Coordinates of C-alpha atoms in Angstrom, one line a residue:
Chain A
M1 CA 26.5 45.5 35.1
A2 CA 24.3 44.6 38.0
H3 CA 22.7 41.4 37.3
T4 CA 23.8 38.6 38.9
L5 CA 24.4 35.5 37.0
D6 CA 21.4 33.0 36.4
L7 CA 23.8 30.1 36.4
E8 CA 21.0 27.8 36.8
G9 CA 19.1 29.1 33.9
I10 CA 22.3 29.1 31.5
T11 CA 23.0 25.6 32.4
K12 CA 19.1 24.6 31.9
A13 CA 18.9 26.3 28.6
I14 CA 21.8 24.1 27.0
S15 CA 20.9 20.9 28.7
G16 CA 18.5 18.3 27.3
M17 CA 17.3 18.6 23.9
G18 CA 17.2 21.6 21.8
V19 CA 18.3 25.0 23.0
E20 CA 16.3 27.7 25.0
E21 CA 17.8 30.5 22.6
G22 CA 15.6 33.3 24.3
A23 CA 17.1 32.5 27.6
L24 CA 20.5 32.4 26.3
I25 CA 20.1 35.6 24.8
S26 CA 18.7 37.3 27.9
T27 CA 21.2 35.6 30.4
L28 CA 24.3 34.6 28.7
G29 CA 24.2 37.5 26.1
N30 CA 23.6 39.9 28.9
S31 CA 26.3 38.6 31.0
H32 CA 29.7 40.3 32.2
K33 CA 32.9 38.5 31.8
D34 CA 33.2 37.7 35.2
H35 CA 29.8 36.2 35.1
R36 CA 31.1 34.0 32.3
K37 CA 34.0 33.1 34.3
L38 CA 31.8 31.9 37.0
F39 CA 30.0 29.8 34.5
R40 CA 32.9 28.2 33.1
R41 CA 34.2 27.3 36.6
A42 CA 30.7 25.9 37.7
S43 CA 30.2 23.7 34.3
K44 CA 33.1 20.9 34.9
S45 CA 31.6 18.9 31.9
F46 CA 32.0 21.7 29.6
F47 CA 35.3 23.4 30.7
V48 CA 38.2 22.1 32.4
E49 CA 40.5 24.2 34.4
D50 CA 44.1 24.5 33.5
E51 CA 45.3 25.5 37.1
E52 CA 48.8 26.1 35.9
R53 CA 47.9 28.8 33.4
A54 CA 44.8 30.0 35.4
F55 CA 42.1 29.9 33.0
E56 CA 39.3 27.5 32.0
K57 CA 39.7 25.4 28.7
C58 CA 36.8 24.6 26.5
H59 CA 36.0 20.9 26.2
D60 CA 35.4 19.5 22.7
H61 CA 32.3 18.2 24.0
F62 CA 30.9 21.6 24.8
V63 CA 31.1 22.8 21.2
K64 CA 29.9 19.4 20.0
H65 CA 27.1 19.4 22.3
L66 CA 25.9 22.8 21.4
K67 CA 26.2 22.1 17.7
I68 CA 24.1 19.1 18.2
E69 CA 21.4 20.9 20.4
F70 CA 21.2 24.0 18.1
S71 CA 20.8 22.0 14.8
R72 CA 17.8 20.1 15.9
F73 CA 15.7 22.8 14.9
T74 CA 17.6 23.2 11.5
N75 CA 17.5 19.6 10.7
A76 CA 13.9 19.7 11.4
V77 CA 13.2 22.6 9.1
V78 CA 15.4 21.3 6.4
M79 CA 13.6 17.7 6.6
W80 CA 9.9 19.4 6.9
S81 CA 10.8 21.5 3.7
M82 CA 11.9 18.6 1.7
H83 CA 9.5 16.6 -0.5
P84 CA 8.5 13.4 1.5
W85 CA 10.0 11.3 -1.6
E86 CA 13.5 12.8 -1.3
R87 CA 13.2 12.5 2.8
D88 CA 12.6 9.0 2.5
A89 CA 15.2 8.1 -0.2
R90 CA 17.9 10.1 1.9
L91 CA 16.8 8.2 5.1
V92 CA 17.4 4.7 3.2
K93 CA 20.6 5.9 1.9
K94 CA 21.9 6.9 5.3
A95 CA 20.9 3.8 6.7
L96 CA 22.6 1.7 4.1
K97 CA 25.8 3.8 4.9
K98 CA 25.5 3.2 8.5
G99 CA 25.0 -0.5 8.4
D100 CA 23.3 -3.3 10.2
E101 CA 22.1 -1.1 13.2
A102 CA 20.1 1.3 10.9
Y103 CA 18.2 -1.3 8.9
N104 CA 15.3 -1.0 11.1
L105 CA 15.1 2.6 9.2
I106 CA 14.6 0.6 6.0
V107 CA 12.0 -1.4 7.5
E108 CA 10.2 1.7 8.8
V109 CA 10.3 3.5 5.6
S110 CA 9.1 0.3 3.6
C111 CA 6.3 -0.6 5.9
T112 CA 4.8 2.7 7.0
R113 CA 4.4 4.6 4.0
S114 CA 1.5 4.1 1.4
S115 CA 2.2 2.2 -1.9
E116 CA 2.3 5.4 -4.0
D117 CA 4.7 7.1 -1.4
L118 CA 7.0 4.3 -1.4
L119 CA 7.1 4.1 -5.1
G120 CA 7.9 7.9 -4.9
A121 CA 10.7 7.5 -2.7
R122 CA 12.1 4.9 -5.1
K123 CA 11.6 7.4 -8.0
A124 CA 13.6 10.3 -6.0
Y125 CA 16.3 7.5 -5.5
H126 CA 16.9 7.4 -9.0
S127 CA 17.0 11.0 -9.4
L128 CA 19.3 11.7 -6.3
F129 CA 21.6 8.6 -6.5
D130 CA 21.5 7.4 -10.2
Q131 CA 20.5 4.1 -9.1
S132 CA 17.6 2.0 -8.0
M133 CA 16.8 1.6 -4.4
E134 CA 16.8 -1.9 -4.5
E135 CA 20.1 -2.4 -6.2
D136 CA 21.8 -0.3 -3.7
I137 CA 20.2 -2.2 -0.7
A138 CA 21.0 -5.5 -2.5
S139 CA 24.8 -4.8 -3.1
H140 CA 25.2 -3.2 0.3
V141 CA 23.5 -5.7 2.6
H142 CA 25.2 -8.9 2.5
G143 CA 23.8 -11.1 5.5
S144 CA 20.7 -12.8 6.1
Q145 CA 18.5 -9.6 5.9
R146 CA 18.9 -8.7 2.3
K147 CA 16.0 -10.9 1.1
L148 CA 13.6 -9.4 3.3
L149 CA 14.9 -5.8 2.8
V150 CA 15.0 -5.8 -0.9
G151 CA 11.6 -7.6 -0.9
L152 CA 10.0 -4.9 1.5
V153 CA 11.2 -2.0 -0.6
S154 CA 10.2 -3.5 -3.8
A155 CA 6.7 -3.9 -2.7
Y156 CA 3.8 -2.2 -4.3
R157 CA 1.1 -3.4 -2.2
Y158 CA -2.6 -3.6 -3.2
E159 CA -4.5 -1.1 -1.1
G160 CA -8.1 -1.9 -1.8
K161 CA -10.9 -3.4 0.4
E162 CA -10.5 -6.9 -1.1
V163 CA -9.4 -9.8 0.9
K164 CA -9.4 -13.6 0.2
E165 CA -10.0 -14.8 3.8
S166 CA -8.8 -18.4 2.8
S167 CA -5.7 -16.9 1.6
A168 CA -5.2 -15.1 4.9
K169 CA -5.9 -18.1 7.0
S170 CA -3.5 -20.3 5.2
D171 CA -0.8 -17.7 5.1
A172 CA -1.4 -17.3 9.0
K173 CA -0.7 -21.0 9.3
I174 CA 2.6 -20.9 7.0
L175 CA 3.7 -18.0 8.8
A176 CA 3.2 -19.9 12.2
E177 CA 5.0 -23.0 11.1
A178 CA 7.8 -20.9 9.5
V179 CA 8.6 -18.7 12.7
A180 CA 8.3 -22.0 14.7
S181 CA 10.8 -24.1 12.6
S182 CA 13.2 -21.7 11.4
G183 CA 14.3 -19.8 14.6
E184 CA 16.9 -17.3 13.7
G185 CA 16.8 -18.4 9.9
A186 CA 13.1 -17.1 9.8
I187 CA 14.4 -13.9 8.1
E188 CA 15.7 -15.9 5.2
N189 CA 12.7 -18.3 4.9
D190 CA 11.2 -17.7 1.5
E191 CA 7.6 -17.9 2.7
V192 CA 8.0 -15.4 5.5
V193 CA 9.6 -12.9 3.0
R194 CA 6.8 -13.7 0.6
I195 CA 4.2 -12.9 3.1
L196 CA 5.7 -10.0 4.6
S197 CA 6.9 -8.4 1.5
T198 CA 3.9 -9.0 -1.0
R199 CA 0.6 -9.2 0.9
S200 CA -1.5 -6.0 1.1
K201 CA -1.8 -4.6 4.8
L202 CA -5.6 -5.6 4.9
H203 CA -4.6 -9.1 4.1
L204 CA -2.1 -8.9 6.9
E205 CA -4.5 -7.7 9.3
H206 CA -6.8 -10.7 8.7
L207 CA -3.9 -12.9 9.0
Y208 CA -3.0 -11.3 12.3
K209 CA -6.5 -12.4 13.6
H210 CA -6.0 -16.0 12.3
F211 CA -2.7 -16.3 13.6
N212 CA -3.5 -15.3 17.2
Q213 CA -6.7 -17.6 17.0
I214 CA -4.3 -20.5 15.8
Q215 CA -1.3 -20.1 18.0
G216 CA -3.1 -18.6 21.4
S217 CA -0.4 -16.2 21.3
D218 CA 0.2 -12.6 19.9
L219 CA 1.8 -12.2 16.5
L220 CA 3.1 -8.7 17.6
G221 CA 4.6 -10.1 20.9
G222 CA 7.9 -10.8 19.5
V223 CA 7.1 -13.9 17.6
S224 CA 10.4 -14.1 16.0
E225 CA 14.0 -14.2 17.1
S226 CA 14.8 -11.8 14.3
S227 CA 14.0 -8.0 15.3
L228 CA 13.5 -7.0 11.8
I229 CA 10.7 -9.3 11.3
N230 CA 8.9 -8.2 14.5
E231 CA 9.7 -4.7 13.4
A232 CA 8.2 -5.2 10.0
L233 CA 5.0 -7.0 11.6
L234 CA 4.4 -4.0 13.8
C235 CA 5.1 -1.4 11.5
L236 CA 2.7 -2.9 8.7
L237 CA -0.1 -4.0 11.4
K238 CA 0.1 -1.3 14.0
P239 CA 2.2 1.7 12.9
S240 CA 1.0 4.0 15.7
V241 CA 2.3 1.6 18.4
Y242 CA 5.5 1.3 16.5
F243 CA 5.9 4.8 16.1
S244 CA 4.9 5.5 19.7
K245 CA 7.5 3.2 20.9
I246 CA 10.2 4.9 18.9
L247 CA 9.3 8.6 20.4
N248 CA 9.4 6.8 23.8
A249 CA 13.0 5.7 23.2
S250 CA 14.1 8.8 21.6
L251 CA 12.6 10.9 24.7
N252 CA 14.5 8.7 27.3
K253 CA 17.2 10.7 28.9
D254 CA 19.7 8.0 28.5
A255 CA 19.0 7.6 24.8
D256 CA 22.3 7.8 22.5
K257 CA 22.8 10.4 20.0
G258 CA 21.4 8.2 17.3
T259 CA 18.3 7.4 19.0
K260 CA 17.6 11.0 20.0
K261 CA 17.5 12.0 16.2
W262 CA 14.4 9.8 15.7
L263 CA 12.4 12.4 17.5
T264 CA 12.5 14.9 14.4
R265 CA 12.2 12.0 12.0
V266 CA 9.0 10.7 13.4
F267 CA 7.4 14.1 13.9
V268 CA 8.3 15.3 10.4
T269 CA 7.4 12.1 8.4
R270 CA 4.2 11.4 10.3
A271 CA 2.9 14.9 10.6
D272 CA 2.9 14.6 6.5
H273 CA 1.6 11.1 6.4
G274 CA -1.3 12.1 8.7
D275 CA -1.5 10.0 11.5
M276 CA 0.3 12.2 14.1
K277 CA -3.2 12.2 16.0
E278 CA -3.3 8.6 16.3
I279 CA 0.3 8.0 17.4
A280 CA 0.0 10.7 20.2
E281 CA -3.4 9.0 21.3
E282 CA -1.3 5.6 21.3
Y283 CA 1.4 7.3 23.2
N284 CA -0.9 8.5 25.7
Q285 CA -2.5 5.1 26.3
L286 CA 1.0 3.3 26.5
Y287 CA 3.0 5.7 28.7
G288 CA 0.1 7.5 30.5
E289 CA 1.2 11.0 29.5
P290 CA 0.1 13.1 26.6
L291 CA 2.8 13.5 23.9
A292 CA 2.4 17.3 23.8
Q293 CA 3.1 17.6 27.7
T294 CA 6.3 15.3 27.4
I295 CA 7.4 17.5 24.6
Q296 CA 6.8 20.5 26.4
E297 CA 8.7 19.3 29.4
K298 CA 11.8 17.7 27.8
I299 CA 12.3 19.6 24.9
K300 CA 13.6 23.4 24.6
G301 CA 13.3 26.3 22.4
N302 CA 12.4 26.7 18.8
Y303 CA 12.9 23.1 18.3
R304 CA 10.1 22.4 20.9
D305 CA 7.9 25.1 19.4
F306 CA 8.2 23.5 16.0
L307 CA 7.7 20.0 17.1
L308 CA 4.3 21.2 19.0
T309 CA 3.3 23.2 15.9
L310 CA 3.5 20.1 13.9
L311 CA 1.5 18.0 16.6
S312 CA -1.1 20.8 16.8
K313 CA -1.4 21.0 13.1
S314 CA -2.4 17.4 13.0
N315 CA -5.2 17.6 15.4
Chain B
M1 CA 10.8 0.9 -34.0
A2 CA 6.8 0.5 -34.4
T3 CA 5.0 -1.2 -37.3
L4 CA 1.5 0.2 -36.3
K5 CA 0.2 2.4 -39.1
V6 CA -2.2 5.2 -38.2
S7 CA -3.4 7.8 -40.8
S8 CA -2.7 11.4 -39.8
S9 CA -6.5 12.1 -39.6
V10 CA -8.6 9.5 -37.9
P11 CA -12.2 9.7 -37.2
S12 CA -13.5 10.8 -33.8
P13 CA -13.8 8.1 -31.1
S14 CA -17.8 8.4 -31.1
E15 CA -17.6 7.8 -35.2
D16 CA -15.2 4.7 -34.4
A17 CA -17.7 3.5 -31.9
E18 CA -20.6 3.8 -34.1
Q19 CA -18.7 1.9 -37.0
L20 CA -17.7 -0.8 -34.6
K21 CA -21.3 -1.3 -33.4
T22 CA -22.4 -1.6 -36.9
A23 CA -19.7 -4.3 -37.4
F24 CA -21.5 -6.3 -34.8
E25 CA -24.9 -6.0 -36.3
G26 CA -26.9 -8.6 -38.0
W27 CA -25.9 -12.0 -39.1
G28 CA -22.2 -12.5 -38.5
T29 CA -19.6 -10.0 -37.8
N30 CA -17.7 -7.7 -40.2
E31 CA -14.4 -8.5 -39.0
D32 CA -12.5 -6.3 -41.8
L33 CA -14.5 -3.3 -40.6
I34 CA -13.1 -4.1 -37.0
I35 CA -9.7 -4.5 -38.3
S36 CA -9.7 -1.6 -40.6
I37 CA -10.4 0.6 -37.4
L38 CA -8.8 -1.0 -34.3
A39 CA -5.6 -2.3 -36.0
H40 CA -4.8 1.3 -37.0
R41 CA -5.5 3.4 -34.0
S42 CA -2.7 4.1 -31.2
A43 CA -3.1 2.7 -27.5
E44 CA -4.5 6.2 -26.5
Q45 CA -7.0 6.2 -29.3
R46 CA -8.1 2.8 -28.6
T47 CA -8.7 3.6 -25.1
L48 CA -10.9 6.5 -26.0
I49 CA -12.9 4.4 -28.3
R50 CA -13.4 1.8 -25.6
Q51 CA -14.6 4.6 -23.3
T52 CA -16.9 6.2 -25.9
Y53 CA -18.3 3.0 -26.7
H54 CA -19.3 2.4 -23.2
E55 CA -20.7 5.8 -22.8
V56 CA -22.9 5.4 -25.9
F57 CA -24.0 1.9 -25.8
G58 CA -23.7 1.0 -22.3
E59 CA -21.4 -2.1 -22.6
D60 CA -17.9 -2.5 -22.6
L61 CA -16.5 -3.0 -26.1
L62 CA -14.5 -6.0 -25.1
K63 CA -17.5 -7.6 -24.0
S64 CA -19.2 -7.0 -27.4
L65 CA -16.1 -8.4 -29.0
D66 CA -16.4 -11.3 -26.9
K67 CA -19.8 -12.2 -27.8
E68 CA -19.2 -11.8 -31.5
L69 CA -15.6 -13.0 -32.1
S70 CA -14.0 -16.4 -31.6
S71 CA -10.6 -17.8 -30.6
D72 CA -7.6 -16.6 -32.0
F73 CA -8.9 -13.4 -34.0
E74 CA -10.9 -12.5 -30.7
R75 CA -7.8 -13.1 -28.6
A76 CA -5.7 -10.6 -30.9
I77 CA -8.5 -8.0 -30.8
L78 CA -8.8 -8.3 -27.1
L79 CA -5.2 -8.1 -26.3
W80 CA -4.6 -5.1 -28.8
T81 CA -7.6 -3.2 -27.7
L82 CA -6.4 -3.3 -23.8
E83 CA -4.3 -0.1 -22.8
P84 CA -0.9 -1.7 -22.5
G85 CA -0.7 -1.6 -18.5
E86 CA -3.7 -3.6 -18.4
R87 CA -2.7 -5.8 -21.1
D88 CA 0.4 -6.7 -19.2
A89 CA -1.6 -7.3 -16.2
L90 CA -3.7 -9.6 -17.7
L91 CA -1.0 -11.7 -19.4
A92 CA 0.8 -11.9 -16.0
N93 CA -2.2 -12.9 -14.2
E94 CA -2.8 -15.7 -16.6
A95 CA 0.8 -16.8 -16.4
T96 CA 0.3 -17.4 -12.7
K97 CA -3.0 -19.6 -13.1
R98 CA -2.6 -23.3 -13.2
W99 CA -3.6 -24.2 -16.9
T100 CA -1.9 -21.2 -18.4
S101 CA 0.9 -20.8 -16.1
S102 CA 4.1 -19.6 -17.6
N103 CA 7.1 -18.3 -16.1
Q104 CA 8.5 -17.4 -19.5
V105 CA 5.5 -14.8 -19.8
L106 CA 6.2 -13.3 -16.6
M107 CA 9.9 -12.8 -17.2
E108 CA 9.0 -11.4 -20.5
V109 CA 6.7 -8.8 -19.0
A110 CA 9.0 -7.8 -16.3
C111 CA 12.2 -7.7 -18.5
T112 CA 11.2 -6.1 -21.8
R113 CA 9.0 -3.3 -20.4
T114 CA 10.5 0.1 -19.4
S115 CA 10.3 0.7 -15.7
T116 CA 7.4 3.0 -16.2
Q117 CA 5.5 0.4 -18.3
L118 CA 6.0 -2.2 -15.8
L119 CA 4.7 0.2 -13.1
H120 CA 1.6 0.9 -15.2
A121 CA 1.0 -2.9 -15.3
R122 CA 1.6 -3.2 -11.5
Q123 CA -1.1 -0.4 -11.0
A124 CA -3.4 -2.0 -13.4
Y125 CA -3.1 -5.2 -11.6
H126 CA -4.2 -3.8 -8.3
A127 CA -7.3 -2.1 -10.1
R128 CA -8.3 -5.3 -12.0
F129 CA -7.3 -8.2 -10.0
K130 CA -7.5 -6.6 -6.3
K131 CA -3.9 -7.9 -5.4
S132 CA -0.4 -7.0 -6.1
I133 CA 1.4 -8.8 -9.0
E134 CA 4.2 -9.6 -6.7
E135 CA 2.0 -11.4 -4.2
D136 CA 0.2 -13.6 -6.9
V137 CA 3.6 -14.4 -8.5
A138 CA 5.2 -15.2 -5.2
H139 CA 2.2 -17.4 -4.3
H140 CA 2.2 -19.6 -7.5
T141 CA 5.8 -20.1 -7.9
T142 CA 8.4 -22.0 -5.8
G143 CA 12.1 -22.2 -5.1
D144 CA 14.6 -20.7 -7.6
F145 CA 11.8 -19.6 -10.1
R146 CA 10.1 -17.6 -7.2
K147 CA 13.3 -16.0 -6.2
L148 CA 13.9 -14.8 -9.8
L149 CA 10.5 -13.8 -10.9
V150 CA 9.3 -11.9 -7.7
S151 CA 12.4 -10.0 -7.9
L152 CA 12.1 -9.2 -11.7
V153 CA 8.5 -8.1 -11.3
S154 CA 9.3 -6.0 -8.3
S155 CA 12.2 -4.1 -10.1
Y156 CA 12.1 -0.3 -10.5
R157 CA 15.2 0.0 -12.7
Y158 CA 17.2 3.2 -12.8
E159 CA 16.8 4.1 -16.4
G160 CA 19.7 6.3 -17.3
D161 CA 22.7 5.8 -19.2
E162 CA 25.2 6.1 -16.3
V163 CA 27.5 3.2 -16.0
N164 CA 29.9 2.3 -13.4
M165 CA 32.6 0.4 -15.3
T166 CA 34.6 -1.0 -12.1
L167 CA 31.3 -2.4 -10.8
A168 CA 30.8 -4.0 -14.2
K169 CA 34.2 -5.6 -14.0
Q170 CA 33.3 -7.0 -10.5
E171 CA 30.0 -8.1 -11.3
A172 CA 31.1 -9.8 -14.6
K173 CA 33.8 -11.7 -12.7
L174 CA 31.1 -12.7 -9.9
I175 CA 28.6 -13.9 -12.5
H176 CA 31.7 -15.9 -14.4
E177 CA 32.5 -17.6 -11.1
R178 CA 29.1 -18.5 -10.3
I179 CA 28.3 -20.0 -13.8
K180 CA 31.6 -22.0 -13.8
D181 CA 30.2 -23.6 -10.6
K182 CA 26.8 -24.0 -12.1
H183 CA 25.3 -21.9 -9.5
Y184 CA 22.8 -20.6 -11.8
S185 CA 20.4 -19.6 -8.9
D186 CA 22.9 -18.0 -7.0
E187 CA 21.6 -15.0 -5.1
E188 CA 24.1 -12.6 -6.4
V189 CA 23.3 -13.6 -10.0
I190 CA 19.7 -12.8 -9.3
R191 CA 20.5 -9.7 -7.5
I192 CA 22.5 -8.3 -10.5
L193 CA 19.8 -9.4 -12.9
S194 CA 16.9 -8.1 -11.1
T195 CA 18.3 -4.9 -9.5
R196 CA 20.8 -3.3 -11.9
S197 CA 19.7 -0.9 -14.6
K198 CA 19.7 -2.2 -18.4
A199 CA 22.9 0.0 -19.1
Q200 CA 24.4 -1.3 -16.2
I201 CA 23.8 -4.9 -17.2
N202 CA 24.9 -4.4 -20.8
A203 CA 28.2 -3.2 -19.6
T204 CA 28.5 -6.0 -17.3
F205 CA 28.0 -8.5 -20.2
N206 CA 30.2 -6.7 -22.6
R207 CA 33.0 -6.7 -20.0
Y208 CA 32.3 -10.4 -19.4
Q209 CA 32.7 -11.1 -23.1
D210 CA 36.0 -9.1 -23.2
D211 CA 37.5 -10.8 -20.3
H212 CA 36.3 -14.4 -21.2
G213 CA 36.2 -14.4 -25.0
E214 CA 33.0 -15.6 -25.1
E215 CA 29.2 -14.2 -24.9
I216 CA 27.5 -14.8 -21.6
L217 CA 24.7 -16.6 -23.5
K218 CA 27.1 -19.0 -25.2
S219 CA 28.5 -19.8 -22.0
L220 CA 25.2 -20.7 -20.5
E221 CA 24.4 -23.1 -23.5
E222 CA 26.2 -26.1 -21.7
G223 CA 23.9 -27.9 -19.4
Y224 CA 20.9 -26.6 -21.3
G225 CA 18.4 -29.3 -22.4
D226 CA 16.5 -30.1 -19.1
D227 CA 17.3 -27.5 -16.6
K228 CA 14.4 -25.1 -16.7
F229 CA 15.6 -22.6 -14.6
L230 CA 18.8 -22.2 -16.7
E231 CA 16.6 -21.8 -19.7
L232 CA 14.6 -19.0 -18.0
L233 CA 17.8 -17.5 -16.7
R234 CA 19.3 -17.3 -20.3
S235 CA 15.8 -15.8 -21.7
T236 CA 16.2 -13.2 -18.9
I237 CA 19.6 -12.1 -20.0
Q238 CA 18.6 -12.1 -23.5
C239 CA 15.5 -9.8 -22.8
L240 CA 17.5 -7.5 -20.9
T241 CA 20.4 -7.1 -23.2
R242 CA 18.9 -7.9 -26.6
P243 CA 15.0 -8.0 -26.6
E244 CA 14.6 -8.1 -30.3
L245 CA 16.5 -11.4 -30.6
Y246 CA 14.5 -13.0 -27.8
F247 CA 11.4 -12.1 -29.6
V248 CA 12.7 -13.5 -32.9
D249 CA 13.4 -16.8 -31.3
V250 CA 10.1 -16.9 -29.6
L251 CA 8.4 -16.0 -32.9
R252 CA 10.5 -18.6 -34.7
S253 CA 9.6 -21.4 -32.5
A254 CA 5.9 -20.2 -32.4
I255 CA 5.6 -20.2 -36.1
N256 CA 7.6 -23.1 -37.2
K257 CA 5.9 -25.6 -34.9
I258 CA 3.7 -28.3 -36.3
G259 CA 0.5 -26.1 -35.7
T260 CA 1.3 -22.6 -34.8
N261 CA 1.6 -21.4 -31.2
E262 CA -0.9 -18.8 -31.5
G263 CA -0.7 -17.7 -28.1
A264 CA 2.9 -16.6 -28.3
L265 CA 2.4 -15.4 -31.9
T266 CA -0.6 -13.2 -30.7
R267 CA 1.1 -11.9 -27.6
I268 CA 4.4 -10.8 -29.2
V269 CA 2.6 -9.0 -32.2
T270 CA 0.0 -7.2 -30.2
T271 CA 2.6 -6.2 -27.3
R272 CA 5.4 -5.1 -29.7
A273 CA 3.6 -3.5 -32.6
E274 CA 3.6 -0.3 -30.9
I275 CA 7.2 -0.7 -29.7
D276 CA 9.7 -2.5 -31.7
L277 CA 8.1 -4.8 -34.0
K278 CA 9.8 -3.4 -37.0
V279 CA 13.3 -4.1 -35.6
I280 CA 12.2 -7.5 -34.6
G281 CA 10.7 -8.0 -38.2
E282 CA 14.3 -7.1 -39.6
E283 CA 16.0 -9.4 -37.3
Y284 CA 13.7 -12.1 -38.1
Q285 CA 14.2 -11.8 -41.7
R286 CA 18.1 -11.7 -41.4
R287 CA 18.0 -14.9 -39.3
N288 CA 15.4 -16.8 -41.2
S289 CA 15.7 -15.6 -44.8
I290 CA 12.1 -14.8 -44.9
P291 CA 10.1 -11.7 -44.2
L292 CA 8.4 -12.2 -40.8
E293 CA 4.9 -11.2 -42.7
K294 CA 5.5 -14.0 -45.1
A295 CA 6.0 -16.5 -42.3
I296 CA 2.8 -15.5 -40.6
T297 CA 0.7 -15.6 -43.5
K298 CA 2.1 -18.9 -44.7
D299 CA 1.1 -20.3 -41.2
T300 CA -2.3 -18.5 -40.3
R301 CA -5.5 -17.9 -42.0
G302 CA -8.7 -15.7 -42.1
D303 CA -9.4 -12.7 -40.0
Y304 CA -6.6 -13.8 -37.4
E305 CA -4.0 -13.5 -40.3
K306 CA -5.5 -10.3 -41.6
M307 CA -5.3 -8.7 -38.1
L308 CA -1.6 -9.7 -37.6
V309 CA -0.8 -8.5 -40.8
A310 CA -2.6 -5.2 -40.3
L311 CA -0.6 -4.8 -37.0
L312 CA 2.6 -5.4 -39.0
G313 CA 1.8 -2.4 -41.2
E314 CA 1.7 -4.5 -44.1
D315 CA -2.1 -4.3 -45.0
D316 CA -3.5 -1.8 -47.7
A317 CA -5.5 0.3 -45.2

């Protein structure tokens, strides 16, 4: 016996994101049952004292919490092993099931992948779900966002170097007018949907320049009342900024369960896509701290090591 | 079924390229020679010939053809020689231009090709026109037409046979309600037509007929006449469910007009010769009591006529 309980060590090992597997083995694994009693008594959020019967009952929360934190590594491994097309198809399917709050995921997948990868995701969708991605979205989304979402996933954008400057300029004017005049209705505006869901990314970059000149304001400064439109613009024009913001939100200690999952998604999908390095640089610029450092400090165990490996692979 | 006749042993692409070059030599052009070669090669073979011709003679075969041939015959040869994806891209692009604009052609390309073929067209469009097909279609159409056509060209339909009968029932009912109220461009109608698989759409309209005792196309006949959108919608449904009948209709009006609509005739013969021109021909005869080949030879002449006949598989080569 002999060892005193490293109470702080155990608690630390299971708080935060991921689990410090090694520490748990050496402390908890090595602990005497009296130690564990101390542990239970001290962990009021995980165990509740049944004074009448003199024992400490386990909270559901304890089991749930451990399940979630232990499974972060598992999920990352599963996601990383999957073909990117299947990954994206499943992300879209999940977003559809979740509903409104998750539609940003559909915008993310459709706007930050290459034309071939988005197409691949649509092929995978056929294979996995016996339906086309666009028909599933069209039949599940009933509100004003349908037009834009179906449009975005159906795009097969030109990816070459040619741009018609006059078109980009006139589209910039059209977009400015449409956003100004439609307010909330902008997301259903035919011209907005046309521009966002058919134009090449290069065209949109030129449009961006013209827009800012004409309007004297930043197109990416939350130009629309619709968050999906703003998100689509950010994804199409500055994906590194978009992903940095998502990462920051997921690493926030007050982030909810769903938001925390974004961390795995961003790392796995962007390490494959090849812009993890740019995202890390952008993150550093925006938040004043290297991404690797944040991960090192806030994440635990195998999960942390896996993320750091994906990150270093990209450098 | 295709009507294209290719013999089991064809000359090599370089032999064909040499022969084609001789067809251009000297005064005038040997159109018969051109037809005897090109009209009896598959899409892959034609692509190889085009590549080889370029390697050997340093010029695109199509440019040479353009120099030597004129009007309808040239158009037929041009469309025929292009690889199917590039052909569809060309047709779609023309359909968005002011003087040659045609919502019908856009719909036809989008709805009568397989998902893979439509995809090839979209890829060829990037390569040739440095834009996406959907951005051009969106830019050149407005209102209801844009809604329908952009959705149609962007579709990547599931191609399996699985059908959801409950869904078919629901969507048949939905369509019926919209049509009753004459809401032809309703979003739900467009959604169903542009995203569902062809098998699912067929099941839906079969259900429609069972439930309402009349075919969908018949229901859409009322209010016909001046409503261009309704006309397009009707053709869309026809293309998705019975494409061969759609093509028969287009051929019939193309041929029987005073002065033939060569554009439509050429387009259909060249785009379907390797797909289902045989079935179309049979249907044509059934409905018009005259073989398609006869109707065509009655109305066309010269090398143009010979080319079409060869693609119909009716020449003696």
